[in-house]
Amino acid sequence: MHRRQKPRAPEHKRDFAAHGGAMSMSHNDTRSFFNFSQLVLSAGHLKPAPVLKHSKITYFEVEILDVQSKKQICIVDKVPPSSTLLDVKHKFHKACPQWYPSRVGLQLERNGPYLKDSVNIQSLAVSSIITLYFTDLGQQVGWTTFFLTEYTGPLLIYLLFYIRLSTIYDQVESTKNFRHPVVHLACFCHCLHYIRHLLETLFVHKFSGGHTPLKNMIKGCAFYWGFTSWIAYYINHPRYTPPAFGYRQVSFAALAFLICEAGNHFINVALAHQNHSGLKACFPSPTYNPFTWLFLVVSCPNYTYEVGSWISFTVMTQTLPVGIFAFLIVIQMSLWAQKKHKLYLKRFYPEVRRKAAMIPIIF
């Protein structure tokens, strides 16, 4: 007996079925990959997993040497890159308490300039060790203390001579002699000048540097206090003679003095409130205030008005001590004006190039 065998599918049909199944599976895979791609695109870009970085902060070591002997004074270690030179000075003060920060002068080179407190320590670094040279600047005072001391003395000294103390003048002669009105006017103008300076020191001026050597204050006080004593002694003396041209000379000079004092004040206010465009400061420009129009011809009009005040005071009182003081003030102010004018030329060249420093044509 023969078994009936199941009829086999033809060879070409089996090949077709196998090929068709493979095509079906490939189609499904393609469709699945397409759906997965659409899902990724709709969800956004795939972000790689954050890699944990073990970042290390680089610290600097600041080696401080004596500028004269080149001997090492101390090493300030673990200084962060974001630190300023003032931070280094504070750490140096902890190591050496006898030198407080304002007394410390640090230089990158022995003959180089003193570095500012705002300098970032990283900008000085060539390697992890920074070498700085130390100079003892001596005892320091703040600029506010400097000017208050310098200007308070003349104000009080002049008033002592004005009331004619018996220890200064002869009491009998002082009571007999009549005081010319210019004596009272000179006292008013002199006091007004120094009161303005004191008020501007407290409420107007903005000092860039924090301190100055004590010896500079002593020199300034000796100059102003000494000349004030000499000036006040002659003007308030019982035998003082009024100006040669009388009230006309006094009135004209007093008016010029008041104009210069007002101009000086408005210029100082303009300098204290300089306009800023972005990060670059602009040179002060004249405003509707006529006293600021001097900015059109000179770069330091505050010195121009200061000189004008003392020249007017000299004409008003007609005394030799005031004339000598005014002459010295002109020399000193012209030197300061030339120095500032050079700095202005570097910072504001297009605006300052056609201007004089203090007095048109002359300086």
CSV table of C-alpha atoms in Angstrom, one decimal:
chain,number,residue,atom,x,y,z
A,1,MET,CA,0.0,0.0,0.0
A,2,HIS,CA,1.3,3.3,-1.0
A,3,ARG,CA,0.9,6.4,1.2
A,4,ARG,CA,-0.5,9.4,-0.4
A,5,GLN,CA,2.1,12.1,-0.2
A,6,LYS,CA,1.1,15.7,0.2
A,7,PRO,CA,1.5,17.6,-2.9
A,8,ARG,CA,4.5,19.9,-2.7
A,9,ALA,CA,4.3,23.4,-3.8
A,10,PRO,CA,6.2,24.2,-6.9
A,11,GLU,CA,9.7,25.4,-6.5
A,12,HIS,CA,9.1,28.8,-7.9
A,13,LYS,CA,6.1,29.3,-5.5
A,14,ARG,CA,8.2,28.5,-2.5
A,15,ASP,CA,10.9,30.9,-3.6
A,16,PHE,CA,8.4,33.6,-4.1
A,17,ALA,CA,6.9,33.0,-0.7
A,18,ALA,CA,10.2,33.1,1.0
A,19,HIS,CA,11.2,36.2,-1.0
A,20,GLY,CA,7.8,37.8,-0.2
A,21,GLY,CA,8.2,37.1,3.5
A,22,ALA,CA,11.7,38.8,3.5
A,23,MET,CA,10.3,41.8,1.8
A,24,SER,CA,7.4,42.0,4.3
A,25,MET,CA,9.9,41.9,7.2
A,26,SER,CA,12.1,44.6,5.6
A,27,HIS,CA,9.1,46.8,5.0
A,28,ASN,CA,8.1,46.5,8.7
A,29,ASP,CA,11.6,47.4,9.9
A,30,THR,CA,11.7,50.4,7.6
A,31,ARG,CA,8.3,51.6,8.9
A,32,SER,CA,9.4,51.1,12.5
A,33,PHE,CA,12.6,53.1,11.9
A,34,PHE,CA,10.6,55.9,10.3
A,35,ASN,CA,8.1,56.0,13.2
A,36,PHE,CA,11.1,56.1,15.7
A,37,SER,CA,12.7,59.0,13.7
A,38,GLN,CA,9.5,61.0,13.7
A,39,LEU,CA,9.3,60.5,17.5
A,40,VAL,CA,12.8,61.7,18.0
A,41,LEU,CA,12.3,64.8,15.8
A,42,SER,CA,9.1,65.7,17.6
A,43,ALA,CA,10.7,65.4,21.0
A,44,GLY,CA,13.7,67.6,20.0
A,45,HIS,CA,17.4,67.0,19.7
A,46,LEU,CA,18.9,64.3,21.7
A,47,LYS,CA,21.2,65.8,24.3
A,48,PRO,CA,24.2,63.7,25.4
A,49,ALA,CA,24.4,62.8,29.0
A,50,PRO,CA,26.3,65.4,30.9
A,51,VAL,CA,29.9,64.4,31.5
A,52,LEU,CA,31.1,65.1,34.9
A,53,LYS,CA,34.3,67.1,34.7
A,54,HIS,CA,36.6,67.3,37.7
A,55,SER,CA,37.6,71.0,37.2
A,56,LYS,CA,40.4,72.3,39.3
A,57,ILE,CA,40.8,76.0,40.2
A,58,THR,CA,44.3,77.3,39.6
A,59,TYR,CA,45.7,79.3,42.5
A,60,PHE,CA,48.6,81.7,42.2
A,61,GLU,CA,51.5,82.3,44.6
A,62,VAL,CA,52.6,85.9,44.9
A,63,GLU,CA,56.2,86.4,45.9
A,64,ILE,CA,56.8,89.8,47.4
A,65,LEU,CA,60.4,91.1,47.4
A,66,ASP,CA,62.0,94.2,48.9
A,67,VAL,CA,62.6,96.7,46.1
A,68,GLN,CA,66.0,97.7,47.4
A,69,SER,CA,67.6,94.5,48.6
A,70,LYS,CA,65.6,92.0,46.5
A,71,LYS,CA,65.1,89.9,49.6
A,72,GLN,CA,61.9,87.9,50.0
A,73,ILE,CA,59.5,89.5,52.5
A,74,CYS,CA,56.8,86.9,52.3
A,75,ILE,CA,54.8,84.7,49.9
A,76,VAL,CA,51.0,85.1,49.6
A,77,ASP,CA,49.7,81.7,48.6
A,78,LYS,CA,46.4,80.4,47.3
A,79,VAL,CA,45.4,83.6,45.5
A,80,PRO,CA,42.3,83.0,43.3
A,81,PRO,CA,42.5,84.2,39.6
A,82,SER,CA,39.7,86.6,40.3
A,83,SER,CA,41.5,88.5,43.0
A,84,THR,CA,42.7,92.0,42.7
A,85,LEU,CA,45.9,93.6,43.9
A,86,LEU,CA,44.0,95.1,46.8
A,87,ASP,CA,43.1,91.5,48.0
A,88,VAL,CA,46.8,90.7,47.8
A,89,LYS,CA,47.6,93.8,49.9
A,90,HIS,CA,45.1,92.7,52.6
A,91,LYS,CA,46.7,89.2,52.8
A,92,PHE,CA,50.1,90.8,52.9
A,93,HIS,CA,48.9,93.0,55.7
A,94,LYS,CA,47.9,89.9,57.7
A,95,ALA,CA,51.3,88.4,57.2
A,96,CYS,CA,53.1,91.8,58.0
A,97,PRO,CA,50.7,93.9,60.2
A,98,GLN,CA,53.1,96.9,60.3
A,99,TRP,CA,52.3,97.7,56.6
A,100,TYR,CA,48.6,98.4,56.1
A,101,PRO,CA,47.2,98.2,52.5
A,102,SER,CA,47.3,101.9,51.6
A,103,ARG,CA,51.0,102.1,52.7
A,104,VAL,CA,52.0,99.2,50.4
A,105,GLY,CA,53.3,100.0,46.9
A,106,LEU,CA,53.7,97.0,44.6
A,107,GLN,CA,55.6,97.1,41.3
A,108,LEU,CA,56.0,94.4,38.6
A,109,GLU,CA,59.5,95.7,37.9
A,110,ARG,CA,61.9,97.5,40.2
A,111,ASN,CA,61.8,100.8,38.2
A,112,GLY,CA,58.2,100.4,37.0
A,113,PRO,CA,55.1,102.3,38.1
A,114,TYR,CA,53.1,101.3,41.1
A,115,LEU,CA,50.3,99.0,40.2
A,116,LYS,CA,46.7,100.1,40.9
A,117,ASP,CA,44.6,98.3,43.5
A,118,SER,CA,42.0,97.4,40.8
A,119,VAL,CA,44.4,95.4,38.7
A,120,ASN,CA,43.4,91.7,38.3
A,121,ILE,CA,46.0,89.4,39.5
A,122,GLN,CA,45.5,87.0,36.6
A,123,SER,CA,46.5,89.7,34.1
A,124,LEU,CA,50.0,89.9,35.8
A,125,ALA,CA,50.6,86.1,35.7
A,126,VAL,CA,53.1,84.5,33.4
A,127,SER,CA,53.2,81.4,35.5
A,128,SER,CA,51.7,80.2,38.7
A,129,ILE,CA,54.2,82.3,40.7
A,130,ILE,CA,54.0,86.1,40.4
A,131,THR,CA,56.9,88.2,41.7
A,132,LEU,CA,56.1,91.7,42.9
A,133,TYR,CA,58.4,94.4,44.4
A,134,PHE,CA,57.4,96.1,47.6
A,135,THR,CA,58.0,99.8,48.5
A,136,ASP,CA,56.9,101.4,51.8
A,137,LEU,CA,55.0,104.5,50.8
A,138,GLY,CA,55.0,105.9,54.3
A,139,GLN,CA,52.1,107.0,56.4
A,140,GLN,CA,49.0,107.7,54.2
A,141,VAL,CA,45.9,109.9,54.6
A,142,GLY,CA,42.7,109.9,52.7
A,143,TRP,CA,42.1,112.6,50.0
A,144,THR,CA,39.1,113.9,51.9
A,145,THR,CA,41.1,114.4,55.1
A,146,PHE,CA,43.9,116.0,53.0
A,147,PHE,CA,41.7,118.7,51.5
A,148,LEU,CA,39.6,119.3,54.6
A,149,THR,CA,42.7,119.9,56.6
A,150,GLU,CA,44.4,122.0,53.9
A,151,TYR,CA,41.3,124.3,53.5
A,152,THR,CA,40.1,124.6,57.1
A,153,GLY,CA,43.4,126.1,58.3
A,154,PRO,CA,43.2,129.2,56.0
A,155,LEU,CA,39.6,129.8,56.9
A,156,LEU,CA,40.3,129.9,60.6
A,157,ILE,CA,43.6,131.6,60.4
A,158,TYR,CA,42.2,134.6,58.4
A,159,LEU,CA,39.4,135.0,60.9
A,160,LEU,CA,41.9,135.2,63.8
A,161,PHE,CA,43.7,138.1,62.1
A,162,TYR,CA,40.4,139.7,61.1
A,163,ILE,CA,39.2,140.1,64.7
A,164,ARG,CA,42.6,141.7,65.5
A,165,LEU,CA,43.8,139.7,68.5
A,166,SER,CA,45.8,141.7,71.0
A,167,THR,CA,48.6,139.2,70.7
A,168,ILE,CA,48.9,140.0,67.0
A,169,TYR,CA,48.3,143.8,66.8
A,170,ASP,CA,48.5,146.6,69.2
A,171,GLN,CA,45.2,146.9,70.9
A,172,VAL,CA,45.1,150.6,71.3
A,173,GLU,CA,46.0,151.2,67.7
A,174,SER,CA,43.5,148.7,66.5
A,175,THR,CA,40.6,150.4,68.3
A,176,LYS,CA,41.5,153.9,67.0
A,177,ASN,CA,42.0,153.2,63.3
A,178,PHE,CA,39.1,153.1,61.0
A,179,ARG,CA,38.7,150.0,58.8
A,180,HIS,CA,38.2,150.6,55.1
A,181,PRO,CA,35.3,148.6,53.6
A,182,VAL,CA,37.7,146.7,51.4
A,183,VAL,CA,39.0,145.0,54.6
A,184,HIS,CA,35.5,143.6,55.3
A,185,LEU,CA,35.0,142.7,51.7
A,186,ALA,CA,38.3,140.9,51.5
A,187,CYS,CA,37.4,138.8,54.6
A,188,PHE,CA,34.1,137.9,53.0
A,189,CYS,CA,35.7,136.9,49.7
A,190,HIS,CA,38.5,134.9,51.3
A,191,CYS,CA,36.1,133.0,53.5
A,192,LEU,CA,33.8,132.4,50.6
A,193,HIS,CA,36.6,130.9,48.6
A,194,TYR,CA,37.6,128.3,51.2
A,195,ILE,CA,34.1,127.5,52.3
A,196,ARG,CA,33.3,126.6,48.7
A,197,HIS,CA,36.4,124.4,48.6
A,198,LEU,CA,35.3,122.6,51.8
A,199,LEU,CA,31.7,122.0,50.5
A,200,GLU,CA,32.9,120.8,47.2
A,201,THR,CA,35.3,118.4,48.9
A,202,LEU,CA,32.4,116.9,50.9
A,203,PHE,CA,29.7,116.9,48.3
A,204,VAL,CA,31.0,117.4,44.7
A,205,HIS,CA,34.5,115.9,44.2
A,206,LYS,CA,35.0,112.2,43.4
A,207,PHE,CA,38.6,111.2,44.2
A,208,SER,CA,40.1,108.4,42.0
A,209,GLY,CA,42.9,107.4,44.4
A,210,GLY,CA,42.1,106.6,48.0
A,211,HIS,CA,45.2,107.9,49.8
A,212,THR,CA,48.2,110.2,49.5
A,213,PRO,CA,51.4,110.4,51.6
A,214,LEU,CA,51.2,112.3,54.8
A,215,LYS,CA,54.2,114.4,53.8
A,216,ASN,CA,52.2,115.9,50.9
A,217,MET,CA,49.5,117.1,53.3
A,218,ILE,CA,52.2,118.7,55.5
A,219,LYS,CA,53.6,120.5,52.5
A,220,GLY,CA,50.2,121.7,51.3
A,221,CYS,CA,49.2,122.9,54.8
A,222,ALA,CA,52.6,124.7,55.3
A,223,PHE,CA,52.1,126.5,51.9
A,224,TYR,CA,48.4,127.5,52.4
A,225,TRP,CA,48.5,128.2,56.1
A,226,GLY,CA,51.8,130.2,55.9
A,227,PHE,CA,50.7,132.4,53.0
A,228,THR,CA,47.3,132.9,54.6
A,229,SER,CA,49.0,134.2,57.8
A,230,TRP,CA,51.1,136.6,55.8
A,231,ILE,CA,48.2,137.8,53.6
A,232,ALA,CA,45.8,138.2,56.6
A,233,TYR,CA,48.4,140.1,58.6
A,234,TYR,CA,48.8,142.8,56.0
A,235,ILE,CA,45.2,143.2,55.0
A,236,ASN,CA,43.9,143.4,58.5
A,237,HIS,CA,46.7,145.5,59.8
A,238,PRO,CA,45.5,148.8,61.4
A,239,ARG,CA,47.8,150.8,59.1
A,240,TYR,CA,46.6,149.1,55.9
A,241,THR,CA,46.1,151.5,53.0
A,242,PRO,CA,43.2,150.9,50.5
A,243,PRO,CA,43.8,150.5,46.8
A,244,ALA,CA,45.0,153.5,44.7
A,245,PHE,CA,41.9,153.7,42.5
A,246,GLY,CA,39.5,153.5,45.4
A,247,TYR,CA,36.0,152.0,45.2
A,248,ARG,CA,36.1,151.6,41.4
A,249,GLN,CA,39.0,149.3,41.6
A,250,VAL,CA,37.6,147.4,44.5
A,251,SER,CA,34.2,147.0,42.9
A,252,PHE,CA,35.5,145.8,39.6
A,253,ALA,CA,37.9,143.3,41.2
A,254,ALA,CA,35.2,142.0,43.6
A,255,LEU,CA,32.8,141.4,40.7
A,256,ALA,CA,35.5,139.5,38.8
A,257,PHE,CA,36.3,137.5,41.9
A,258,LEU,CA,32.6,136.4,42.4
A,259,ILE,CA,32.3,135.5,38.7
A,260,CYS,CA,35.5,133.3,38.9
A,261,GLU,CA,34.2,131.6,42.1
A,262,ALA,CA,30.9,130.8,40.5
A,263,GLY,CA,32.6,129.6,37.3
A,264,ASN,CA,34.9,127.4,39.3
A,265,HIS,CA,32.0,125.8,41.1
A,266,PHE,CA,30.0,125.0,38.0
A,267,ILE,CA,33.0,123.6,36.3
A,268,ASN,CA,33.7,121.3,39.2
A,269,VAL,CA,30.1,120.1,39.2
A,270,ALA,CA,30.4,119.4,35.4
A,271,LEU,CA,33.6,117.4,35.9
A,272,ALA,CA,32.0,115.4,38.7
A,273,HIS,CA,29.0,114.5,36.5
A,274,GLN,CA,30.7,113.7,33.3
A,275,ASN,CA,28.4,112.2,30.6
A,276,HIS,CA,29.0,108.6,29.7
A,277,SER,CA,28.2,106.9,26.4
A,278,GLY,CA,28.4,103.2,26.9
A,279,LEU,CA,31.7,102.3,28.5
A,280,LYS,CA,33.7,105.2,27.1
A,281,ALA,CA,33.7,108.5,29.0
A,282,CYS,CA,33.2,111.7,27.0
A,283,PHE,CA,35.0,115.0,27.6
A,284,PRO,CA,32.6,117.5,29.3
A,285,SER,CA,30.9,119.7,26.8
A,286,PRO,CA,29.5,123.2,27.4
A,287,THR,CA,25.8,123.4,28.5
A,288,TYR,CA,23.3,126.3,28.6
A,289,ASN,CA,25.2,127.5,31.7
A,290,PRO,CA,27.5,130.4,30.4
A,291,PHE,CA,30.1,129.5,33.0
A,292,THR,CA,30.8,126.2,31.3
A,293,TRP,CA,31.4,127.8,27.9
A,294,LEU,CA,35.1,128.0,28.8
A,295,PHE,CA,35.3,124.3,27.9
A,296,LEU,CA,35.2,125.5,24.2
A,297,VAL,CA,38.7,127.0,24.5
A,298,VAL,CA,40.6,125.3,27.4
A,299,SER,CA,40.7,121.8,28.7
A,300,CYS,CA,41.1,122.8,32.4
A,301,PRO,CA,38.8,125.7,33.0
A,302,ASN,CA,38.6,125.0,36.7
A,303,TYR,CA,42.3,126.1,37.0
A,304,THR,CA,41.5,129.1,34.8
A,305,TYR,CA,38.8,130.3,37.2
A,306,GLU,CA,41.1,129.5,40.2
A,307,VAL,CA,43.8,131.7,38.8
A,308,GLY,CA,41.3,134.4,38.0
A,309,SER,CA,40.0,134.4,41.6
A,310,TRP,CA,43.4,135.1,43.0
A,311,ILE,CA,44.4,137.7,40.4
A,312,SER,CA,41.1,139.5,41.2
A,313,PHE,CA,41.8,139.3,44.9
A,314,THR,CA,45.2,140.8,44.3
A,315,VAL,CA,43.7,143.7,42.4
A,316,MET,CA,41.0,144.2,45.1
A,317,THR,CA,43.4,144.3,48.1
A,318,GLN,CA,46.5,145.7,46.3
A,319,THR,CA,49.0,144.0,48.7
A,320,LEU,CA,52.3,142.4,47.9
A,321,PRO,CA,51.8,139.1,49.8
A,322,VAL,CA,48.6,138.4,47.8
A,323,GLY,CA,50.5,139.2,44.5
A,324,ILE,CA,53.3,136.7,45.3
A,325,PHE,CA,50.8,134.1,46.3
A,326,ALA,CA,48.8,134.6,43.1
A,327,PHE,CA,52.0,134.4,41.0
A,328,LEU,CA,52.9,131.0,42.6
A,329,ILE,CA,49.3,129.8,42.1
A,330,VAL,CA,49.6,130.6,38.4
A,331,ILE,CA,52.8,128.6,38.1
A,332,GLN,CA,51.4,125.6,40.0
A,333,MET,CA,48.1,125.6,38.2
A,334,SER,CA,49.8,125.8,34.8
A,335,LEU,CA,51.9,122.7,35.6
A,336,TRP,CA,48.8,120.8,36.7
A,337,ALA,CA,46.9,121.9,33.7
A,338,GLN,CA,49.7,120.8,31.3
A,339,LYS,CA,49.8,117.4,33.0
A,340,LYS,CA,46.0,117.0,32.8
A,341,HIS,CA,45.9,118.3,29.2
A,342,LYS,CA,48.3,115.5,28.1
A,343,LEU,CA,46.1,112.9,29.7
A,344,TYR,CA,43.0,114.4,28.0
A,345,LEU,CA,44.8,114.3,24.7
A,346,LYS,CA,45.3,110.5,25.1
A,347,ARG,CA,41.7,109.9,26.1
A,348,PHE,CA,39.7,112.5,24.2
A,349,TYR,CA,42.0,113.5,21.3
A,350,PRO,CA,39.5,114.7,18.7
A,351,GLU,CA,37.7,116.9,21.3
A,352,VAL,CA,40.7,118.4,23.0
A,353,ARG,CA,43.3,118.8,20.3
A,354,ARG,CA,42.4,122.4,19.4
A,355,LYS,CA,42.1,123.6,23.0
A,356,ALA,CA,44.7,125.1,25.3
A,357,ALA,CA,45.5,123.7,28.7
A,358,MET,CA,44.5,126.6,31.0
A,359,ILE,CA,44.8,130.0,29.3
A,360,PRO,CA,44.2,130.3,25.6
A,361,ILE,CA,47.3,130.9,23.5
A,362,ILE,CA,49.6,131.3,26.5
A,363,PHE,CA,49.3,127.9,28.2
